[in-house]
PDB file of C-alpha atoms in Angstrom:
ATOM      1  CA  MET C   1     -29.944  28.552  32.375  1.00 42.00           C
ATOM      2  CA  VAL C   2     -29.496  27.295  35.900  1.00 42.00           C
ATOM      3  CA  VAL C   3     -32.696  26.617  37.835  1.00 43.00           C
ATOM      4  CA  VAL C   4     -32.455  26.773  41.641  1.00 45.00           C
ATOM      5  CA  THR C   5     -35.207  25.016  43.589  1.00 45.00           C
ATOM      6  CA  GLY C   6     -36.340  25.627  47.167  1.00 46.00           C
ATOM      7  CA  GLN C   7     -35.197  22.184  48.306  1.00 45.00           C
ATOM      8  CA  ASN C   8     -32.028  21.738  50.284  1.00 46.00           C
ATOM      9  CA  LYS C   9     -29.333  19.629  48.821  1.00 43.00           C
ATOM     10  CA  VAL C  10     -28.967  16.293  50.501  1.00 43.00           C
ATOM     11  CA  SER C  11     -25.465  14.913  50.629  1.00 45.00           C
ATOM     12  CA  GLY C  12     -24.216  11.508  51.565  1.00 47.00           C
ATOM     13  CA  ASN C  13     -25.860   8.170  51.236  1.00 49.00           C
ATOM     14  CA  PRO C  14     -29.546   8.387  50.368  1.00 45.00           C
ATOM     15  CA  ASP C  15     -30.202   5.581  52.845  1.00 50.00           C
ATOM     16  CA  ASP C  16     -28.977   7.808  55.697  1.00 48.00           C
ATOM     17  CA  ALA C  17     -31.395  10.554  54.888  1.00 45.00           C
ATOM     18  CA  MET C  18     -34.400  11.081  57.218  1.00 46.00           C
ATOM     19  CA  SER C  19     -37.747  10.965  55.533  1.00 45.00           C
ATOM     20  CA  SER C  20     -40.238  13.734  56.046  1.00 44.00           C
ATOM     21  CA  SER C  21     -42.585  11.376  57.851  1.00 46.00           C
ATOM     22  CA  ASP C  22     -39.815  10.430  60.341  1.00 48.00           C
ATOM     23  CA  ALA C  23     -39.065  14.059  61.004  1.00 44.00           C
ATOM     24  CA  GLU C  24     -42.714  14.740  61.670  1.00 45.00           C
ATOM     25  CA  ASP C  25     -42.812  11.836  64.135  1.00 46.00           C
ATOM     26  CA  ASP C  26     -39.847  13.257  66.060  1.00 46.00           C
ATOM     27  CA  PHE C  27     -41.548  16.602  66.536  1.00 41.00           C
ATOM     28  CA  GLN C  28     -45.050  15.254  67.087  1.00 47.00           C
ATOM     29  CA  GLU C  29     -46.775  16.537  70.267  1.00 46.00           C
ATOM     30  CA  PRO C  30     -47.996  13.983  72.814  1.00 44.00           C
ATOM     31  CA  ALA C  31     -51.411  12.667  72.001  1.00 46.00           C
ATOM     32  CA  THR C  32     -54.321  13.934  74.072  1.00 45.00           C
ATOM     33  CA  PRO C  33     -55.526  11.090  76.346  1.00 46.00           C
ATOM     34  CA  THR C  34     -58.920   9.664  75.608  1.00 48.00           C
ATOM     35  CA  ALA C  35     -61.805   9.984  78.029  1.00 45.00           C
ATOM     36  CA  THR C  36     -61.244   6.393  79.174  1.00 47.00           C
ATOM     37  CA  GLN C  37     -57.553   7.011  79.869  1.00 48.00           C
ATOM     38  CA  ALA C  38     -58.297  10.239  81.714  1.00 44.00           C
ATOM     39  CA  GLY C  39     -60.810   8.468  83.902  1.00 47.00           C
ATOM     40  CA  GLN C  40     -58.258   5.829  84.843  1.00 52.00           C
ATOM     41  CA  ALA C  41     -55.588   8.423  85.669  1.00 49.00           C
ATOM     42  CA  LEU C  42     -57.460  11.082  87.613  1.00 52.00           C
ATOM     43  CA  PRO C  43     -61.178  11.502  88.263  1.00 53.00           C
ATOM     44  CA  LEU C  44     -62.902  14.542  86.895  1.00 54.00           C
ATOM     45  CA  LEU C  45     -63.513  17.287  89.458  1.00 57.00           C
ATOM     46  CA  PRO C  46     -65.697  18.580  90.975  1.00 72.00           C
ATOM     47  CA  GLN C  47     -67.545  15.443  92.048  1.00 82.00           C
ATOM     48  CA  GLN C  48     -71.312  15.649  92.172  1.00 90.00           C
ATOM     49  CA  PHE C  49     -73.256  14.079  95.054  1.00 94.00           C
ATOM     50  CA  PRO C  50     -76.949  13.169  95.279  1.00 95.00           C
ATOM     51  CA  GLU C  51     -79.196  14.701  97.924  1.00 96.00           C
ATOM     52  CA  VAL C  52     -79.530  11.293  99.609  1.00 97.00           C
ATOM     53  CA  VAL C  53     -76.059   9.823 100.078  1.00 97.00           C
ATOM     54  CA  PRO C  54     -75.450   6.067 100.443  1.00 98.00           C
ATOM     55  CA  LEU C  55     -72.330   5.338 102.504  1.00 98.00           C
ATOM     56  CA  ASN C  56     -70.077   2.365 103.085  1.00 98.00           C
ATOM     57  CA  VAL C  57     -67.954   3.040 106.169  1.00 98.00           C
ATOM     58  CA  GLY C  58     -65.526   0.155 106.528  1.00 96.00           C
ATOM     59  CA  GLY C  59     -68.171  -2.353 105.419  1.00 96.00           C
ATOM     60  CA  THR C  60     -71.063  -0.898 107.439  1.00 97.00           C
ATOM     61  CA  TYR C  61     -73.800   0.779 105.392  1.00 98.00           C
ATOM     62  CA  PHE C  62     -75.482   4.109 106.156  1.00 98.00           C
ATOM     63  CA  THR C  63     -77.811   6.465 104.327  1.00 98.00           C
ATOM     64  CA  THR C  64     -78.097  10.159 105.111  1.00 97.00           C
ATOM     65  CA  ARG C  65     -78.774  13.520 103.542  1.00 97.00           C
ATOM     66  CA  LEU C  66     -75.958  15.468 101.939  1.00 97.00           C
ATOM     67  CA  SER C  67     -76.852  18.450 104.117  1.00 97.00           C
ATOM     68  CA  THR C  68     -76.261  16.305 107.231  1.00 97.00           C
ATOM     69  CA  LEU C  69     -72.691  15.522 106.167  1.00 97.00           C
ATOM     70  CA  ARG C  70     -72.140  19.234 105.531  1.00 96.00           C
ATOM     71  CA  ARG C  71     -73.723  20.359 108.820  1.00 96.00           C
ATOM     72  CA  TYR C  72     -70.518  21.933 110.130  1.00 96.00           C
ATOM     73  CA  GLU C  73     -68.202  23.529 107.597  1.00 93.00           C
ATOM     74  CA  ASP C  74     -64.901  22.934 109.407  1.00 94.00           C
ATOM     75  CA  THR C  75     -65.205  19.146 109.560  1.00 96.00           C
ATOM     76  CA  MET C  76     -63.584  16.439 107.495  1.00 96.00           C
ATOM     77  CA  LEU C  77     -66.973  15.131 106.349  1.00 97.00           C
ATOM     78  CA  ALA C  78     -67.985  18.554 105.046  1.00 96.00           C
ATOM     79  CA  ALA C  79     -64.706  18.784 103.152  1.00 96.00           C
ATOM     80  CA  MET C  80     -64.995  15.236 101.779  1.00 95.00           C
ATOM     81  CA  PHE C  81     -68.490  15.878 100.412  1.00 96.00           C
ATOM     82  CA  SER C  82     -67.887  19.439  99.258  1.00 94.00           C
ATOM     83  CA  GLY C  83     -67.202  18.297  95.698  1.00 91.00           C
ATOM     84  CA  ARG C  84     -63.554  19.360  95.844  1.00 90.00           C
ATOM     85  CA  HIS C  85     -62.317  15.847  96.589  1.00 89.00           C
ATOM     86  CA  TYR C  86     -62.865  12.520  94.911  1.00 92.00           C
ATOM     87  CA  ILE C  87     -64.482   9.776  96.989  1.00 94.00           C
ATOM     88  CA  PRO C  88     -64.411   6.213  95.576  1.00 95.00           C
ATOM     89  CA  THR C  89     -67.530   4.078  95.445  1.00 95.00           C
ATOM     90  CA  ASP C  90     -68.027   0.379  96.066  1.00 96.00           C
ATOM     91  CA  ALA C  91     -69.589  -2.094  93.649  1.00 96.00           C
ATOM     92  CA  GLU C  92     -73.089  -0.960  94.666  1.00 96.00           C
ATOM     93  CA  GLY C  93     -72.315   2.726  94.162  1.00 95.00           C
ATOM     94  CA  ARG C  94     -72.034   3.611  97.836  1.00 97.00           C
ATOM     95  CA  TYR C  95     -69.438   6.234  98.733  1.00 97.00           C
ATOM     96  CA  PHE C  96     -66.647   4.462 100.575  1.00 97.00           C
ATOM     97  CA  ILE C  97     -64.904   5.759 103.710  1.00 97.00           C
ATOM     98  CA  ASP C  98     -61.996   3.559 104.810  1.00 96.00           C
ATOM     99  CA  ARG C  99     -62.731   3.728 108.526  1.00 96.00           C
ATOM    100  CA  ASP C 100     -64.275   1.410 111.120  1.00 97.00           C
ATOM    101  CA  GLY C 101     -67.991   2.125 111.008  1.00 97.00           C
ATOM    102  CA  THR C 102     -68.866   0.819 114.491  1.00 97.00           C
ATOM    103  CA  TYR C 103     -69.460   4.292 115.922  1.00 97.00           C
ATOM    104  CA  PHE C 104     -70.242   6.196 112.739  1.00 98.00           C
ATOM    105  CA  GLY C 105     -73.968   5.974 113.557  1.00 97.00           C
ATOM    106  CA  ASP C 106     -73.301   8.029 116.701  1.00 98.00           C
ATOM    107  CA  ILE C 107     -71.525  10.609 114.543  1.00 98.00           C
ATOM    108  CA  LEU C 108     -74.530  10.831 112.211  1.00 98.00           C
ATOM    109  CA  ASN C 109     -76.997  11.066 115.108  1.00 97.00           C
ATOM    110  CA  PHE C 110     -75.159  14.099 116.431  1.00 98.00           C
ATOM    111  CA  LEU C 111     -75.031  15.728 112.990  1.00 97.00           C
ATOM    112  CA  ARG C 112     -78.735  15.055 112.500  1.00 97.00           C
ATOM    113  CA  SER C 113     -80.190  16.133 115.820  1.00 96.00           C
ATOM    114  CA  GLY C 114     -77.399  16.779 118.321  1.00 96.00           C
ATOM    115  CA  ASP C 115     -77.853  13.439 120.103  1.00 97.00           C
ATOM    116  CA  LEU C 116     -74.966  12.288 122.292  1.00 97.00           C
ATOM    117  CA  PRO C 117     -73.884   8.653 122.747  1.00 97.00           C
ATOM    118  CA  PRO C 118     -74.478   6.708 125.981  1.00 96.00           C
ATOM    119  CA  ARG C 119     -71.738   6.868 128.595  1.00 94.00           C
ATOM    120  CA  GLU C 120     -70.164   3.504 127.723  1.00 95.00           C
ATOM    121  CA  ARG C 121     -69.475   4.695 124.157  1.00 96.00           C
ATOM    122  CA  VAL C 122     -68.294   8.229 124.926  1.00 96.00           C
ATOM    123  CA  ARG C 123     -64.556   7.478 124.753  1.00 94.00           C
ATOM    124  CA  SER C 124     -64.827   5.579 121.464  1.00 96.00           C
ATOM    125  CA  VAL C 125     -67.064   8.185 119.837  1.00 97.00           C
ATOM    126  CA  TYR C 126     -64.657  10.879 121.006  1.00 97.00           C
ATOM    127  CA  LYS C 127     -61.854   9.226 119.012  1.00 97.00           C
ATOM    128  CA  GLU C 128     -64.054   9.143 115.909  1.00 97.00           C
ATOM    129  CA  ALA C 129     -65.020  12.785 116.423  1.00 97.00           C
ATOM    130  CA  GLN C 130     -61.307  13.620 116.560  1.00 97.00           C
ATOM    131  CA  TYR C 131     -60.716  11.772 113.290  1.00 97.00           C
ATOM    132  CA  TYR C 132     -63.558  13.571 111.518  1.00 97.00           C
ATOM    133  CA  SER C 133     -62.638  16.900 113.196  1.00 97.00           C
ATOM    134  CA  ILE C 134     -66.140  17.554 114.518  1.00 97.00           C
ATOM    135  CA  GLY C 135     -65.394  20.332 116.998  1.00 97.00           C
ATOM    136  CA  PRO C 136     -68.931  20.824 118.409  1.00 97.00           C
ATOM    137  CA  LEU C 137     -69.219  17.111 119.213  1.00 97.00           C
ATOM    138  CA  LEU C 138     -65.788  17.117 120.874  1.00 97.00           C
ATOM    139  CA  ASP C 139     -66.826  20.040 123.064  1.00 96.00           C
ATOM    140  CA  HIS C 140     -70.007  18.297 124.189  1.00 97.00           C
ATOM    141  CA  LEU C 141     -68.257  15.001 124.918  1.00 97.00           C
ATOM    142  CA  GLU C 142     -65.495  16.678 126.921  1.00 95.00           C
ATOM    143  CA  ASP C 143     -68.139  18.187 129.198  1.00 94.00           C
ATOM    144  CA  ILE C 144     -69.712  14.868 130.247  1.00 94.00           C
ATOM    145  CA  GLN C 145     -68.496  11.780 132.050  1.00 92.00           C
ATOM    146  CA  PRO C 146     -66.184  10.009 131.776  1.00 93.00           C
ATOM    147  CA  LEU C 147     -64.185  12.601 129.802  1.00 94.00           C
ATOM    148  CA  LYS C 148     -64.917  15.435 132.196  1.00 93.00           C
ATOM    149  CA  GLY C 149     -63.536  13.362 135.060  1.00 93.00           C
ATOM    150  CA  GLU C 150     -60.527  12.465 132.942  1.00 93.00           C
ATOM    151  CA  LYS C 151     -59.717  16.166 132.504  1.00 92.00           C
ATOM    152  CA  VAL C 152     -59.692  16.584 136.293  1.00 93.00           C
ATOM    153  CA  ARG C 153     -57.513  13.482 136.683  1.00 94.00           C
ATOM    154  CA  GLN C 154     -55.028  14.715 134.091  1.00 93.00           C
ATOM    155  CA  ALA C 155     -54.827  18.058 135.895  1.00 93.00           C
ATOM    156  CA  PHE C 156     -53.772  16.173 139.014  1.00 93.00           C
ATOM    157  CA  LEU C 157     -51.255  14.016 137.111  1.00 94.00           C
ATOM    158  CA  GLY C 158     -49.837  17.189 135.588  1.00 93.00           C
ATOM    159  CA  LEU C 159     -48.304  17.902 138.988  1.00 90.00           C
ATOM    160  CA  MET C 160     -45.902  15.002 138.336  1.00 89.00           C
ATOM    161  CA  PRO C 161     -44.014  15.670 135.104  1.00 83.00           C
ATOM    162  CA  TYR C 162     -42.355  12.240 135.082  1.00 92.00           C
ATOM    163  CA  TYR C 163     -45.519  10.237 135.660  1.00 95.00           C
ATOM    164  CA  LYS C 164     -45.592   8.621 132.206  1.00 95.00           C
ATOM    165  CA  ASP C 165     -41.873   7.904 132.336  1.00 96.00           C
ATOM    166  CA  HIS C 166     -42.326   6.132 135.668  1.00 96.00           C
ATOM    167  CA  LEU C 167     -45.139   4.020 134.202  1.00 96.00           C
ATOM    168  CA  GLU C 168     -42.854   2.943 131.377  1.00 96.00           C
ATOM    169  CA  ARG C 169     -40.143   2.094 133.893  1.00 96.00           C
ATOM    170  CA  ILE C 170     -42.549  -0.133 135.840  1.00 96.00           C
ATOM    171  CA  ILE C 171     -43.444  -2.002 132.668  1.00 96.00           C
ATOM    172  CA  GLU C 172     -39.848  -2.406 131.513  1.00 97.00           C
ATOM    173  CA  ILE C 173     -38.583  -3.631 134.892  1.00 97.00           C
ATOM    174  CA  ALA C 174     -41.452  -6.105 135.262  1.00 96.00           C
ATOM    175  CA  LYS C 175     -40.947  -7.437 131.726  1.00 96.00           C
ATOM    176  CA  LEU C 176     -37.197  -7.853 132.184  1.00 96.00           C
ATOM    177  CA  ARG C 177     -37.562  -9.693 135.483  1.00 96.00           C
ATOM    178  CA  ALA C 178     -40.246 -12.005 134.146  1.00 95.00           C
ATOM    179  CA  MET C 179     -38.121 -12.874 131.109  1.00 96.00           C
ATOM    180  CA  GLN C 180     -34.999 -13.457 133.194  1.00 95.00           C
ATOM    181  CA  ARG C 181     -36.829 -15.757 135.588  1.00 94.00           C
ATOM    182  CA  LYS C 182     -39.083 -17.351 132.945  1.00 95.00           C
ATOM    183  CA  ALA C 183     -42.038 -16.538 135.207  1.00 95.00           C
ATOM    184  CA  ARG C 184     -45.671 -15.584 134.697  1.00 95.00           C
ATOM    185  CA  PHE C 185     -45.331 -12.563 136.943  1.00 95.00           C
ATOM    186  CA  ALA C 186     -42.789 -10.134 138.315  1.00 96.00           C
ATOM    187  CA  LYS C 187     -42.710  -8.126 141.530  1.00 96.00           C
ATOM    188  CA  LEU C 188     -41.210  -4.706 142.113  1.00 96.00           C
ATOM    189  CA  LYS C 189     -41.208  -2.099 144.867  1.00 96.00           C
ATOM    190  CA  VAL C 190     -42.844   1.272 144.300  1.00 96.00           C
ATOM    191  CA  CYS C 191     -42.694   4.233 146.670  1.00 94.00           C
ATOM    192  CA  VAL C 192     -45.614   6.674 146.583  1.00 92.00           C
ATOM    193  CA  PHE C 193     -45.308   9.676 148.869  1.00 89.00           C
ATOM    194  CA  LYS C 194     -47.175  12.967 148.948  1.00 87.00           C
ATOM    195  CA  GLU C 195     -45.005  14.989 151.323  1.00 75.00           C
ATOM    196  CA  GLU C 196     -41.338  15.653 150.721  1.00 61.00           C
ATOM    197  CA  MET C 197     -40.359  16.015 154.373  1.00 54.00           C
ATOM    198  CA  PRO C 198     -40.183  12.988 156.673  1.00 51.00           C
ATOM    199  CA  ILE C 199     -42.939  12.353 159.174  1.00 51.00           C
ATOM    200  CA  THR C 200     -42.738  10.666 162.539  1.00 51.00           C
ATOM    201  CA  PRO C 201     -45.572  10.228 165.071  1.00 48.00           C
ATOM    202  CA  TYR C 202     -44.348  13.020 167.326  1.00 46.00           C
ATOM    203  CA  GLU C 203     -43.449  15.343 164.418  1.00 47.00           C
ATOM    204  CA  CYS C 204     -46.926  15.417 162.857  1.00 47.00           C
ATOM    205  CA  PRO C 205     -48.483  18.173 165.063  1.00 44.00           C
ATOM    206  CA  HIS C 206     -45.666  20.583 164.160  1.00 42.00           C
ATOM    207  CA  PHE C 207     -45.075  19.376 160.649  1.00 43.00           C
ATOM    208  CA  ASN C 208     -46.084  22.542 158.788  1.00 45.00           C
ATOM    209  CA  SER C 209     -43.919  24.833 160.905  1.00 41.00           C
ATOM    210  CA  LEU C 210     -40.964  22.468 160.782  1.00 41.00           C
ATOM    211  CA  ARG C 211     -41.302  22.236 157.043  1.00 46.00           C
ATOM    212  CA  PHE C 212     -40.917  25.947 156.383  1.00 43.00           C
ATOM    213  CA  GLU C 213     -38.476  26.825 159.142  1.00 52.00           C
ATOM    214  CA  ARG C 214     -35.724  24.442 158.051  1.00 51.00           C
ATOM    215  CA  SER C 215     -32.801  26.016 156.286  1.00 57.00           C
ATOM    216  CA  GLU C 216     -31.533  24.774 152.939  1.00 58.00           C
ATOM    217  CA  SER C 217     -28.607  22.988 154.571  1.00 58.00           C
ATOM    218  CA  GLU C 218     -30.927  21.273 157.049  1.00 55.00           C
ATOM    219  CA  THR C 219     -33.291  20.275 154.281  1.00 53.00           C
ATOM    220  CA  LYS C 220     -30.486  18.494 152.423  1.00 57.00           C
ATOM    221  CA  LEU C 221     -29.998  16.264 155.447  1.00 54.00           C
ATOM    222  CA  PHE C 222     -33.399  14.735 154.692  1.00 55.00           C
ATOM    223  CA  GLU C 223     -32.798  14.186 150.972  1.00 65.00           C
ATOM    224  CA  HIS C 224     -32.338  10.554 150.002  1.00 72.00           C
ATOM    225  CA  HIS C 225     -33.563   7.892 147.596  1.00 79.00           C
ATOM    226  CA  CYS C 226     -35.615   5.051 148.994  1.00 88.00           C
ATOM    227  CA  GLU C 227     -34.441   1.568 148.044  1.00 91.00           C
ATOM    228  CA  VAL C 228     -37.222   0.918 145.551  1.00 95.00           C
ATOM    229  CA  ASP C 229     -37.545   0.399 141.799  1.00 96.00           C
ATOM    230  CA  VAL C 230     -39.733   3.431 141.073  1.00 95.00           C
ATOM    231  CA  SER C 231     -40.693   6.417 143.194  1.00 93.00           C
ATOM    232  CA  PHE C 232     -43.668   8.785 142.714  1.00 94.00           C
ATOM    233  CA  GLY C 233     -43.853  12.123 144.518  1.00 89.00           C
ATOM    234  CA  PRO C 234     -43.981  14.548 146.115  1.00 87.00           C
ATOM    235  CA  TRP C 235     -46.947  16.703 145.071  1.00 89.00           C
ATOM    236  CA  GLU C 236     -49.183  19.387 146.505  1.00 86.00           C
ATOM    237  CA  ALA C 237     -52.871  18.681 146.017  1.00 87.00           C
ATOM    238  CA  VAL C 238     -55.891  17.421 147.917  1.00 89.00           C
ATOM    239  CA  ALA C 239     -55.586  14.069 146.139  1.00 90.00           C
ATOM    240  CA  ASP C 240     -53.698  11.629 148.334  1.00 90.00           C
ATOM    241  CA  VAL C 241     -51.516   8.541 147.925  1.00 92.00           C
ATOM    242  CA  TYR C 242     -54.477   6.249 147.304  1.00 93.00           C
ATOM    243  CA  ASP C 243     -55.692   8.511 144.499  1.00 94.00           C
ATOM    244  CA  LEU C 244     -52.330   8.279 142.759  1.00 95.00           C
ATOM    245  CA  LEU C 245     -52.231   4.505 143.246  1.00 95.00           C
ATOM    246  CA  HIS C 246     -55.642   4.331 141.563  1.00 95.00           C
ATOM    247  CA  CYS C 247     -54.283   6.330 138.609  1.00 96.00           C
ATOM    248  CA  ILE C 248     -51.248   4.049 138.268  1.00 96.00           C
ATOM    249  CA  VAL C 249     -53.303   0.845 138.329  1.00 95.00           C
ATOM    250  CA  THR C 250     -55.926   2.296 135.959  1.00 94.00           C
ATOM    251  CA  ASP C 251     -53.377   3.433 133.380  1.00 96.00           C
ATOM    252  CA  LEU C 252     -51.531   0.112 133.484  1.00 96.00           C
ATOM    253  CA  SER C 253     -54.829  -1.768 133.124  1.00 95.00           C
ATOM    254  CA  ASP C 254     -55.784   0.379 130.114  1.00 92.00           C
ATOM    255  CA  ARG C 255     -52.625  -0.945 128.451  1.00 93.00           C
ATOM    256  CA  GLY C 256     -53.731  -4.521 129.051  1.00 93.00           C
ATOM    257  CA  ILE C 257     -51.427  -5.116 132.022  1.00 94.00           C
ATOM    258  CA  THR C 258     -52.747  -7.050 135.013  1.00 94.00           C
ATOM    259  CA  VAL C 259     -51.449  -5.510 138.233  1.00 95.00           C
ATOM    260  CA  ASP C 260     -52.025  -6.115 141.933  1.00 96.00           C
ATOM    261  CA  HIS C 261     -50.524  -4.028 144.699  1.00 95.00           C
ATOM    262  CA  GLN C 262     -50.280  -3.996 148.466  1.00 96.00           C
ATOM    263  CA  CYS C 263     -48.489  -1.898 151.059  1.00 95.00           C
ATOM    264  CA  ILE C 264     -45.561  -3.812 152.535  1.00 94.00           C
ATOM    265  CA  GLY C 265     -44.385  -1.159 154.999  1.00 92.00           C
ATOM    266  CA  VAL C 266     -42.500   2.113 155.025  1.00 89.00           C
ATOM    267  CA  CYS C 267     -38.960   3.221 154.352  1.00 88.00           C
ATOM    268  CA  ASP C 268     -37.135   2.990 157.700  1.00 83.00           C
ATOM    269  CA  LYS C 269     -34.051   4.843 156.612  1.00 81.00           C
ATOM    270  CA  HIS C 270     -32.637   6.894 159.503  1.00 75.00           C
ATOM    271  CA  LEU C 271     -31.957  10.463 158.458  1.00 70.00           C
ATOM    272  CA  ILE C 272     -30.931  12.542 161.464  1.00 68.00           C
ATOM    273  CA  ASN C 273     -31.654  12.508 165.199  1.00 70.00           C
ATOM    274  CA  HIS C 274     -35.135  11.037 165.633  1.00 70.00           C
ATOM    275  CA  TYR C 275     -36.186  11.556 162.002  1.00 73.00           C
ATOM    276  CA  TYR C 276     -36.890   8.628 159.720  1.00 76.00           C
ATOM    277  CA  CYS C 277     -38.140   8.565 156.142  1.00 83.00           C
ATOM    278  CA  LYS C 278     -41.497   6.807 156.720  1.00 84.00           C
ATOM    279  CA  ARG C 279     -42.519   6.918 153.061  1.00 88.00           C
ATOM    280  CA  PRO C 280     -44.980   4.113 152.220  1.00 91.00           C
ATOM    281  CA  ILE C 281     -43.684   1.321 149.994  1.00 94.00           C
ATOM    282  CA  TYR C 282     -45.936  -0.843 147.840  1.00 96.00           C
ATOM    283  CA  GLU C 283     -45.282  -4.158 146.175  1.00 97.00           C
ATOM    284  CA  PHE C 284     -46.575  -4.301 142.612  1.00 97.00           C
ATOM    285  CA  LYS C 285     -47.217  -7.687 141.043  1.00 97.00           C
ATOM    286  CA  ILE C 286     -47.413  -7.645 137.235  1.00 96.00           C
ATOM    287  CA  THR C 287     -48.893 -10.806 135.698  1.00 96.00           C
ATOM    288  CA  TRP C 288     -48.003 -11.367 132.047  1.00 95.00           C
ATOM    289  CA  TRP C 289     -50.127 -14.370 131.161  1.00 91.00           C
TER     290      TRP C 289
END
């Protein structure tokens, strides 16, 4: 009698055969990570927060209520402390926000009671409000000085689409000249003119009529480029040349550039008949150190 077993016949060298334990190892599912390993990989969500929240904002400590941080739903702080995101803690258990905390107290004061910062801190707090996406605070700050005045100023500068490009050109020219001459400062000529048409003493009383009555061919006779490094204008607004000069100096100063300027005359280019350019020319002195 032949007895047939349920085992498969193994051929070849017995040493080459795979043991049952090896086969099980090959098909073994990945081990489930332990609680310690899971904690090191990803924190468990949702995160629970206490009613009184200790904060460490860039090394500055604060304490506030959880409801204060969630005052406005569409803000970054409300999202951070909603429980949907993990926030690390420092060695003392304070929730850490990797941001300069200098003006975070002003942010909390607004969330608590709607208080606004003093004027000298408005610009800095505005930047923090942008970072934390606090829309109501942004609206309030934009409606007070100095930001309200800045909105009016930007509306005026919007009349000159190449204003920022011209500022960059001033900086680049001044830097190049200072480096070439190995000097502390550099000088350049800047033309700032409000009106496009030329003005002479005896043309002024009839300027408006002359301006609109000239044909296109006649107007081209007055087109030219003053011999300066940078030219601003023309524009149509109540703000005059001195207002634009103030904007130029202010924006250069905000970038840490020391600038002095003075009027050195007008463009005397002869155009046609008794017409001359007469655009004012200013000398800008940029000091680098």
